[in-house]
Amino acid sequence: MLYENDGVSVYDKSKASAGYTIFWTLGTSTVKLTDMNGKIVHEWEMGGLPGNYAYLLPNGNLLAAIRTDEQVLGLSAKGGHIVEMDWDGNIVWEHTDHFQHHDFRRLENGNTCYVRWELMPEELAAKVPGGREGSEHENGIYGDGIQEIDKDGNTVWEWHFATDIEDYSKYPICAIEHRKEWAHANTICPLPDGDYLISFRQNHLIARIDRDSKQFSWEMCDWKLGHQHDVQMLENGNILVYANGAHGPYHGPNEGSRIFEIEPNSNETVWEYVGSPPYTFDSPFISGCQPMPNGNMLICEGRSGRLFEVTRDGEIVWNYNSPYASDQAPYKPGRSIFRCYRYAADSAEIAGRLGDPS
């Protein structure tokens, strides 16, 4: 399904960071790579629905997750089949884990990490605080785990929220949310030293997991994050996060989402982006952000399928409303995009395959 009157509405060539933007509309089977004018320059036919996004590796291949129908139904953002495709759409590597959901990454050493659901034993599930009473999954409560595998699919490291973290009382589920899962990990960000930065939506929690101790070496549990997504560490050591605004202090008809840059020693916000007025930038679920080489921020306002770029002063210098919509239930006729990325023409990911993106 195509909306004819959408596309690029703002483009300041003197201020925008030129490149190619990749995205995968939820409920569709095609990953699209577009130039700065919204023209499709390359596509990958995935043969299935997204689980939940795709991005380019430094070798130019595509890494993506495709939704499978086996196991754990009734929970959002299911994946199950992670694939690496070359530029021509040939699968060169794949791994199936029907419990995989939300996020996955390729590590510098060639390993792959991802988050997965794990059904908690009844005695541990009974200890999970918060959430709406009686709203558990029909199977119980699913906890989150991290799996790191080598190229042959062998597990080389793993982590389990249910058993590696002992004090459940510190991490209650939001009182408005269901108790189907603890705690809806939606981002896994590998760090250079082997640690992981994770976002747990259900309890407004972002945390750094120490690789050796498997404990949280840093954490921030704050409802101002509003069921956040896409947490990442910047080169300066600060934490960048898409604060959705749901069920938080910025939730309401005159409020919206925010992008926070947080100094982790103090947990203080050192930079933020908010719409002007605030309600003009609002996606209560999914979504993400990516720092640009020129200091700008590329933002995916996921619910509406809006991608835009802002300066540090908050000026919108590029705006794209995706015209592509799903014709698949339950997405129809939605244009939602989980996350997007942009690559410069001279980046390793593009490697001269395409011309000038502007």
PDB file of N, CA and C in Angstrom, residues 105-182:
ATOM      1  N   ARG A 105      22.436  -8.186  17.337  1.00  0.00           N
ATOM      2  CA  ARG A 105      23.580  -7.425  16.827  1.00  0.00           C
ATOM      3  C   ARG A 105      24.710  -8.373  16.429  1.00  0.00           C
ATOM      4  N   ARG A 106      25.483  -7.965  15.452  1.00  0.00           N
ATOM      5  CA  ARG A 106      26.709  -8.658  15.077  1.00  0.00           C
ATOM      6  C   ARG A 106      27.868  -8.002  15.826  1.00  0.00           C
ATOM      7  N   LEU A 107      28.673  -8.800  16.497  1.00  0.00           N
ATOM      8  CA  LEU A 107      29.811  -8.291  17.250  1.00  0.00           C
ATOM      9  C   LEU A 107      31.041  -8.178  16.358  1.00  0.00           C
ATOM     10  N   GLU A 108      32.021  -7.413  16.812  1.00  0.00           N
ATOM     11  CA  GLU A 108      33.236  -7.215  16.021  1.00  0.00           C
ATOM     12  C   GLU A 108      34.004  -8.514  15.814  1.00  0.00           C
ATOM     13  N   ASN A 109      33.880  -9.461  16.752  1.00  0.00           N
ATOM     14  CA  ASN A 109      34.598 -10.737  16.624  1.00  0.00           C
ATOM     15  C   ASN A 109      33.859 -11.749  15.756  1.00  0.00           C
ATOM     16  N   GLY A 110      32.735 -11.343  15.175  1.00  0.00           N
ATOM     17  CA  GLY A 110      31.967 -12.223  14.302  1.00  0.00           C
ATOM     18  C   GLY A 110      30.837 -12.955  14.980  1.00  0.00           C
ATOM     19  N   ASN A 111      30.792 -12.914  16.310  1.00  0.00           N
ATOM     20  CA  ASN A 111      29.677 -13.525  17.024  1.00  0.00           C
ATOM     21  C   ASN A 111      28.408 -12.689  16.837  1.00  0.00           C
ATOM     22  N   THR A 112      27.295 -13.265  17.206  1.00  0.00           N
ATOM     23  CA  THR A 112      26.005 -12.580  17.121  1.00  0.00           C
ATOM     24  C   THR A 112      25.320 -12.676  18.473  1.00  0.00           C
ATOM     25  N   CYS A 113      24.731 -11.586  18.929  1.00  0.00           N
ATOM     26  CA  CYS A 113      24.002 -11.596  20.198  1.00  0.00           C
ATOM     27  C   CYS A 113      22.547 -11.209  19.945  1.00  0.00           C
ATOM     28  N   TYR A 114      21.686 -11.663  20.824  1.00  0.00           N
ATOM     29  CA  TYR A 114      20.268 -11.313  20.709  1.00  0.00           C
ATOM     30  C   TYR A 114      19.573 -11.533  22.040  1.00  0.00           C
ATOM     31  N   VAL A 115      18.376 -10.952  22.180  1.00  0.00           N
ATOM     32  CA  VAL A 115      17.564 -11.171  23.373  1.00  0.00           C
ATOM     33  C   VAL A 115      16.503 -12.221  23.060  1.00  0.00           C
ATOM     34  N   ARG A 116      16.114 -12.960  24.104  1.00  0.00           N
ATOM     35  CA  ARG A 116      15.167 -14.055  23.911  1.00  0.00           C
ATOM     36  C   ARG A 116      14.274 -14.182  25.145  1.00  0.00           C
ATOM     37  N   TRP A 117      13.097 -14.772  24.932  1.00  0.00           N
ATOM     38  CA  TRP A 117      12.195 -15.063  26.036  1.00  0.00           C
ATOM     39  C   TRP A 117      12.556 -16.389  26.683  1.00  0.00           C
ATOM     40  N   GLU A 118      12.371 -16.457  28.006  1.00  0.00           N
ATOM     41  CA  GLU A 118      12.593 -17.687  28.760  1.00  0.00           C
ATOM     42  C   GLU A 118      11.483 -17.819  29.797  1.00  0.00           C
ATOM     43  N   LEU A 119      10.710 -18.877  29.728  1.00  0.00           N
ATOM     44  CA  LEU A 119       9.611 -19.068  30.675  1.00  0.00           C
ATOM     45  C   LEU A 119      10.167 -19.262  32.080  1.00  0.00           C
ATOM     46  N   MET A 120       9.734 -18.421  33.005  1.00  0.00           N
ATOM     47  CA  MET A 120      10.244 -18.468  34.371  1.00  0.00           C
ATOM     48  C   MET A 120       9.594 -19.602  35.156  1.00  0.00           C
ATOM     49  N   PRO A 121      10.349 -20.299  36.009  1.00  0.00           N
ATOM     50  CA  PRO A 121       9.741 -21.276  36.913  1.00  0.00           C
ATOM     51  C   PRO A 121       8.687 -20.595  37.788  1.00  0.00           C
ATOM     52  N   GLU A 122       7.658 -21.324  38.160  1.00  0.00           N
ATOM     53  CA  GLU A 122       6.544 -20.731  38.897  1.00  0.00           C
ATOM     54  C   GLU A 122       6.989 -20.041  40.175  1.00  0.00           C
ATOM     55  N   GLU A 123       7.956 -20.647  40.885  1.00  0.00           N
ATOM     56  CA  GLU A 123       8.376 -20.064  42.160  1.00  0.00           C
ATOM     57  C   GLU A 123       9.094 -18.729  41.971  1.00  0.00           C
ATOM     58  N   LEU A 124       9.771 -18.554  40.835  1.00  0.00           N
ATOM     59  CA  LEU A 124      10.420 -17.277  40.554  1.00  0.00           C
ATOM     60  C   LEU A 124       9.420 -16.271  39.992  1.00  0.00           C
ATOM     61  N   ALA A 125       8.509 -16.732  39.157  1.00  0.00           N
ATOM     62  CA  ALA A 125       7.488 -15.844  38.596  1.00  0.00           C
ATOM     63  C   ALA A 125       6.643 -15.214  39.701  1.00  0.00           C
ATOM     64  N   ALA A 126       6.422 -15.962  40.772  1.00  0.00           N
ATOM     65  CA  ALA A 126       5.617 -15.458  41.883  1.00  0.00           C
ATOM     66  C   ALA A 126       6.294 -14.296  42.605  1.00  0.00           C
ATOM     67  N   LYS A 127       7.597 -14.154  42.423  1.00  0.00           N
ATOM     68  CA  LYS A 127       8.357 -13.089  43.084  1.00  0.00           C
ATOM     69  C   LYS A 127       8.371 -11.788  42.287  1.00  0.00           C
ATOM     70  N   VAL A 128       7.940 -11.840  41.032  1.00  0.00           N
ATOM     71  CA  VAL A 128       7.994 -10.645  40.181  1.00  0.00           C
ATOM     72  C   VAL A 128       6.995  -9.605  40.691  1.00  0.00           C
ATOM     73  N   PRO A 129       7.459  -8.406  41.044  1.00  0.00           N
ATOM     74  CA  PRO A 129       6.556  -7.383  41.572  1.00  0.00           C
ATOM     75  C   PRO A 129       5.926  -6.537  40.468  1.00  0.00           C
ATOM     76  N   GLY A 130       4.785  -5.939  40.776  1.00  0.00           N
ATOM     77  CA  GLY A 130       4.175  -4.955  39.897  1.00  0.00           C
ATOM     78  C   GLY A 130       3.301  -5.543  38.809  1.00  0.00           C
ATOM     79  N   GLY A 131       2.818  -4.656  37.951  1.00  0.00           N
ATOM     80  CA  GLY A 131       1.945  -5.060  36.860  1.00  0.00           C
ATOM     81  C   GLY A 131       0.511  -5.268  37.311  1.00  0.00           C
ATOM     82  N   ARG A 132      -0.362  -5.492  36.356  1.00  0.00           N
ATOM     83  CA  ARG A 132      -1.773  -5.701  36.648  1.00  0.00           C
ATOM     84  C   ARG A 132      -2.010  -7.139  37.102  1.00  0.00           C
ATOM     85  N   GLU A 133      -2.583  -7.290  38.240  1.00  0.00           N
ATOM     86  CA  GLU A 133      -2.830  -8.619  38.798  1.00  0.00           C
ATOM     87  C   GLU A 133      -3.692  -9.455  37.854  1.00  0.00           C
ATOM     88  N   GLY A 134      -3.275 -10.694  37.625  1.00  0.00           N
ATOM     89  CA  GLY A 134      -4.030 -11.607  36.790  1.00  0.00           C
ATOM     90  C   GLY A 134      -3.806 -11.448  35.301  1.00  0.00           C
ATOM     91  N   SER A 135      -2.799 -10.665  34.909  1.00  0.00           N
ATOM     92  CA  SER A 135      -2.574 -10.396  33.482  1.00  0.00           C
ATOM     93  C   SER A 135      -1.413 -11.200  32.907  1.00  0.00           C
ATOM     94  N   GLU A 136      -1.036 -12.285  33.566  1.00  0.00           N
ATOM     95  CA  GLU A 136       0.063 -13.112  33.087  1.00  0.00           C
ATOM     96  C   GLU A 136      -0.276 -13.788  31.756  1.00  0.00           C
ATOM     97  N   HIS A 137       0.756 -14.207  31.039  1.00  0.00           N
ATOM     98  CA  HIS A 137       0.585 -15.020  29.838  1.00  0.00           C
ATOM     99  C   HIS A 137      -0.040 -16.351  30.243  1.00  0.00           C
ATOM    100  N   GLU A 138      -0.726 -17.002  29.324  1.00  0.00           N
ATOM    101  CA  GLU A 138      -1.356 -18.278  29.656  1.00  0.00           C
ATOM    102  C   GLU A 138      -0.339 -19.321  30.112  1.00  0.00           C
ATOM    103  N   ASN A 139       0.931 -19.123  29.728  1.00  0.00           N
ATOM    104  CA  ASN A 139       1.985 -20.052  30.148  1.00  0.00           C
ATOM    105  C   ASN A 139       2.667 -19.639  31.439  1.00  0.00           C
ATOM    106  N   GLY A 140       2.415 -18.408  31.891  1.00  0.00           N
ATOM    107  CA  GLY A 140       3.079 -17.891  33.083  1.00  0.00           C
ATOM    108  C   GLY A 140       3.712 -16.543  32.794  1.00  0.00           C
ATOM    109  N   ILE A 141       4.934 -16.325  33.283  1.00  0.00           N
ATOM    110  CA  ILE A 141       5.678 -15.091  33.021  1.00  0.00           C
ATOM    111  C   ILE A 141       6.975 -15.447  32.305  1.00  0.00           C
ATOM    112  N   TYR A 142       7.231 -14.737  31.225  1.00  0.00           N
ATOM    113  CA  TYR A 142       8.474 -14.941  30.479  1.00  0.00           C
ATOM    114  C   TYR A 142       9.513 -13.921  30.927  1.00  0.00           C
ATOM    115  N   GLY A 143      10.687 -14.406  31.290  1.00  0.00           N
ATOM    116  CA  GLY A 143      11.806 -13.531  31.597  1.00  0.00           C
ATOM    117  C   GLY A 143      12.643 -13.307  30.356  1.00  0.00           C
ATOM    118  N   ASP A 144      13.573 -12.354  30.451  1.00  0.00           N
ATOM    119  CA  ASP A 144      14.459 -12.051  29.329  1.00  0.00           C
ATOM    120  C   ASP A 144      15.815 -12.706  29.517  1.00  0.00           C
ATOM    121  N   GLY A 145      16.389 -13.133  28.412  1.00  0.00           N
ATOM    122  CA  GLY A 145      17.741 -13.665  28.409  1.00  0.00           C
ATOM    123  C   GLY A 145      18.539 -13.075  27.271  1.00  0.00           C
ATOM    124  N   ILE A 146      19.850 -13.182  27.375  1.00  0.00           N
ATOM    125  CA  ILE A 146      20.755 -12.776  26.299  1.00  0.00           C
ATOM    126  C   ILE A 146      21.529 -14.000  25.848  1.00  0.00           C
ATOM    127  N   GLN A 147      21.601 -14.190  24.564  1.00  0.00           N
ATOM    128  CA  GLN A 147      22.358 -15.299  23.981  1.00  0.00           C
ATOM    129  C   GLN A 147      23.421 -14.719  23.052  1.00  0.00           C
ATOM    130  N   GLU A 148      24.661 -15.138  23.246  1.00  0.00           N
ATOM    131  CA  GLU A 148      25.735 -14.778  22.322  1.00  0.00           C
ATOM    132  C   GLU A 148      26.232 -16.061  21.677  1.00  0.00           C
ATOM    133  N   ILE A 149      26.209 -16.109  20.354  1.00  0.00           N
ATOM    134  CA  ILE A 149      26.561 -17.331  19.634  1.00  0.00           C
ATOM    135  C   ILE A 149      27.697 -17.061  18.650  1.00  0.00           C
ATOM    136  N   ASP A 150      28.439 -18.132  18.317  1.00  0.00           N
ATOM    137  CA  ASP A 150      29.462 -18.004  17.285  1.00  0.00           C
ATOM    138  C   ASP A 150      28.840 -18.274  15.918  1.00  0.00           C
ATOM    139  N   LYS A 151      29.659 -18.264  14.877  1.00  0.00           N
ATOM    140  CA  LYS A 151      29.126 -18.397  13.516  1.00  0.00           C
ATOM    141  C   LYS A 151      28.480 -19.752  13.269  1.00  0.00           C
ATOM    142  N   ASP A 152      28.809 -20.755  14.115  1.00  0.00           N
ATOM    143  CA  ASP A 152      28.214 -22.083  13.973  1.00  0.00           C
ATOM    144  C   ASP A 152      26.977 -22.268  14.843  1.00  0.00           C
ATOM    145  N   GLY A 153      26.583 -21.211  15.557  1.00  0.00           N
ATOM    146  CA  GLY A 153      25.389 -21.273  16.394  1.00  0.00           C
ATOM    147  C   GLY A 153      25.631 -21.776  17.796  1.00  0.00           C
ATOM    148  N   ASN A 154      26.896 -21.974  18.165  1.00  0.00           N
ATOM    149  CA  ASN A 154      27.221 -22.433  19.511  1.00  0.00           C
ATOM    150  C   ASN A 154      27.155 -21.269  20.498  1.00  0.00           C
ATOM    151  N   THR A 155      26.563 -21.497  21.657  1.00  0.00           N
ATOM    152  CA  THR A 155      26.466 -20.456  22.679  1.00  0.00           C
ATOM    153  C   THR A 155      27.822 -20.254  23.345  1.00  0.00           C
ATOM    154  N   VAL A 156      28.304 -19.013  23.340  1.00  0.00           N
ATOM    155  CA  VAL A 156      29.595 -18.705  23.959  1.00  0.00           C
ATOM    156  C   VAL A 156      29.426 -17.862  25.223  1.00  0.00           C
ATOM    157  N   TRP A 157      28.251 -17.268  25.409  1.00  0.00           N
ATOM    158  CA  TRP A 157      27.961 -16.496  26.627  1.00  0.00           C
ATOM    159  C   TRP A 157      26.458 -16.328  26.717  1.00  0.00           C
ATOM    160  N   GLU A 158      25.947 -16.325  27.949  1.00  0.00           N
ATOM    161  CA  GLU A 158      24.510 -16.138  28.137  1.00  0.00           C
ATOM    162  C   GLU A 158      24.238 -15.452  29.461  1.00  0.00           C
ATOM    163  N   TRP A 159      23.068 -14.875  29.545  1.00  0.00           N
ATOM    164  CA  TRP A 159      22.643 -14.153  30.749  1.00  0.00           C
ATOM    165  C   TRP A 159      21.145 -14.337  30.900  1.00  0.00           C
ATOM    166  N   HIS A 160      20.695 -14.432  32.165  1.00  0.00           N
ATOM    167  CA  HIS A 160      19.285 -14.701  32.439  1.00  0.00           C
ATOM    168  C   HIS A 160      18.804 -13.768  33.550  1.00  0.00           C
ATOM    169  N   PHE A 161      17.841 -12.915  33.234  1.00  0.00           N
ATOM    170  CA  PHE A 161      17.306 -11.978  34.223  1.00  0.00           C
ATOM    171  C   PHE A 161      16.781 -12.731  35.443  1.00  0.00           C
ATOM    172  N   ALA A 162      16.083 -13.820  35.217  1.00  0.00           N
ATOM    173  CA  ALA A 162      15.407 -14.534  36.298  1.00  0.00           C
ATOM    174  C   ALA A 162      16.362 -15.129  37.323  1.00  0.00           C
ATOM    175  N   THR A 163      17.551 -15.527  36.901  1.00  0.00           N
ATOM    176  CA  THR A 163      18.471 -16.214  37.818  1.00  0.00           C
ATOM    177  C   THR A 163      19.753 -15.442  38.112  1.00  0.00           C
ATOM    178  N   ASP A 164      20.157 -14.544  37.223  1.00  0.00           N
ATOM    179  CA  ASP A 164      21.381 -13.782  37.476  1.00  0.00           C
ATOM    180  C   ASP A 164      21.131 -12.552  38.338  1.00  0.00           C
ATOM    181  N   ILE A 165      19.905 -12.061  38.378  1.00  0.00           N
ATOM    182  CA  ILE A 165      19.549 -10.928  39.229  1.00  0.00           C
ATOM    183  C   ILE A 165      18.724 -11.451  40.402  1.00  0.00           C
ATOM    184  N   GLU A 166      19.176 -11.167  41.630  1.00  0.00           N
ATOM    185  CA  GLU A 166      18.541 -11.751  42.810  1.00  0.00           C
ATOM    186  C   GLU A 166      17.461 -10.867  43.419  1.00  0.00           C
ATOM    187  N   ASP A 167      17.674  -9.554  43.462  1.00  0.00           N
ATOM    188  CA  ASP A 167      16.737  -8.666  44.146  1.00  0.00           C
ATOM    189  C   ASP A 167      15.649  -8.190  43.184  1.00  0.00           C
ATOM    190  N   TYR A 168      14.597  -8.972  43.071  1.00  0.00           N
ATOM    191  CA  TYR A 168      13.496  -8.627  42.174  1.00  0.00           C
ATOM    192  C   TYR A 168      12.787  -7.337  42.597  1.00  0.00           C
ATOM    193  N   SER A 169      12.803  -7.019  43.888  1.00  0.00           N
ATOM    194  CA  SER A 169      12.023  -5.900  44.407  1.00  0.00           C
ATOM    195  C   SER A 169      12.448  -4.558  43.827  1.00  0.00           C
ATOM    196  N   LYS A 170      13.663  -4.475  43.303  1.00  0.00           N
ATOM    197  CA  LYS A 170      14.165  -3.219  42.746  1.00  0.00           C
ATOM    198  C   LYS A 170      13.594  -2.929  41.362  1.00  0.00           C
ATOM    199  N   TYR A 171      12.986  -3.949  40.737  1.00  0.00           N
ATOM    200  CA  TYR A 171      12.606  -3.805  39.333  1.00  0.00           C
ATOM    201  C   TYR A 171      11.152  -4.202  39.094  1.00  0.00           C
ATOM    202  N   PRO A 172      10.200  -3.480  39.723  1.00  0.00           N
ATOM    203  CA  PRO A 172       8.787  -3.813  39.522  1.00  0.00           C
ATOM    204  C   PRO A 172       8.310  -3.452  38.121  1.00  0.00           C
ATOM    205  N   ILE A 173       7.364  -4.218  37.620  1.00  0.00           N
ATOM    206  CA  ILE A 173       6.710  -3.891  36.355  1.00  0.00           C
ATOM    207  C   ILE A 173       5.825  -2.668  36.566  1.00  0.00           C
ATOM    208  N   CYS A 174       5.789  -1.791  35.585  1.00  0.00           N
ATOM    209  CA  CYS A 174       4.904  -0.623  35.628  1.00  0.00           C
ATOM    210  C   CYS A 174       3.486  -1.066  35.991  1.00  0.00           C
ATOM    211  N   ALA A 175       2.847  -0.340  36.901  1.00  0.00           N
ATOM    212  CA  ALA A 175       1.537  -0.738  37.427  1.00  0.00           C
ATOM    213  C   ALA A 175       0.466  -0.830  36.353  1.00  0.00           C
ATOM    214  N   ILE A 176       0.654  -0.139  35.224  1.00  0.00           N
ATOM    215  CA  ILE A 176      -0.350  -0.135  34.166  1.00  0.00           C
ATOM    216  C   ILE A 176      -0.117  -1.269  33.175  1.00  0.00           C
ATOM    217  N   GLU A 177       1.053  -1.898  33.231  1.00  0.00           N
ATOM    218  CA  GLU A 177       1.426  -2.910  32.246  1.00  0.00           C
ATOM    219  C   GLU A 177       1.010  -4.323  32.668  1.00  0.00           C
ATOM    220  N   HIS A 178       0.973  -5.231  31.688  1.00  0.00           N
ATOM    221  CA  HIS A 178       0.658  -6.636  31.946  1.00  0.00           C
ATOM    222  C   HIS A 178       1.848  -7.349  32.582  1.00  0.00           C
ATOM    223  N   ARG A 179       1.585  -8.552  33.077  1.00  0.00           N
ATOM    224  CA  ARG A 179       2.612  -9.363  33.733  1.00  0.00           C
ATOM    225  C   ARG A 179       3.021 -10.563  32.863  1.00  0.00           C
ATOM    226  N   LYS A 180       2.894 -10.418  31.550  1.00  0.00           N
ATOM    227  CA  LYS A 180       3.253 -11.527  30.666  1.00  0.00           C
ATOM    228  C   LYS A 180       4.758 -11.726  30.588  1.00  0.00           C
ATOM    229  N   GLU A 181       5.519 -10.656  30.798  1.00  0.00           N
ATOM    230  CA  GLU A 181       6.974 -10.754  30.657  1.00  0.00           C
ATOM    231  C   GLU A 181       7.677  -9.806  31.622  1.00  0.00           C
ATOM    232  N   TRP A 182       8.875 -10.232  32.002  1.00  0.00           N
ATOM    233  CA  TRP A 182       9.719  -9.457  32.915  1.00  0.00           C
ATOM    234  C   TRP A 182      11.128  -9.430  32.336  1.00  0.00           C
TER     235      TRP A 182
END
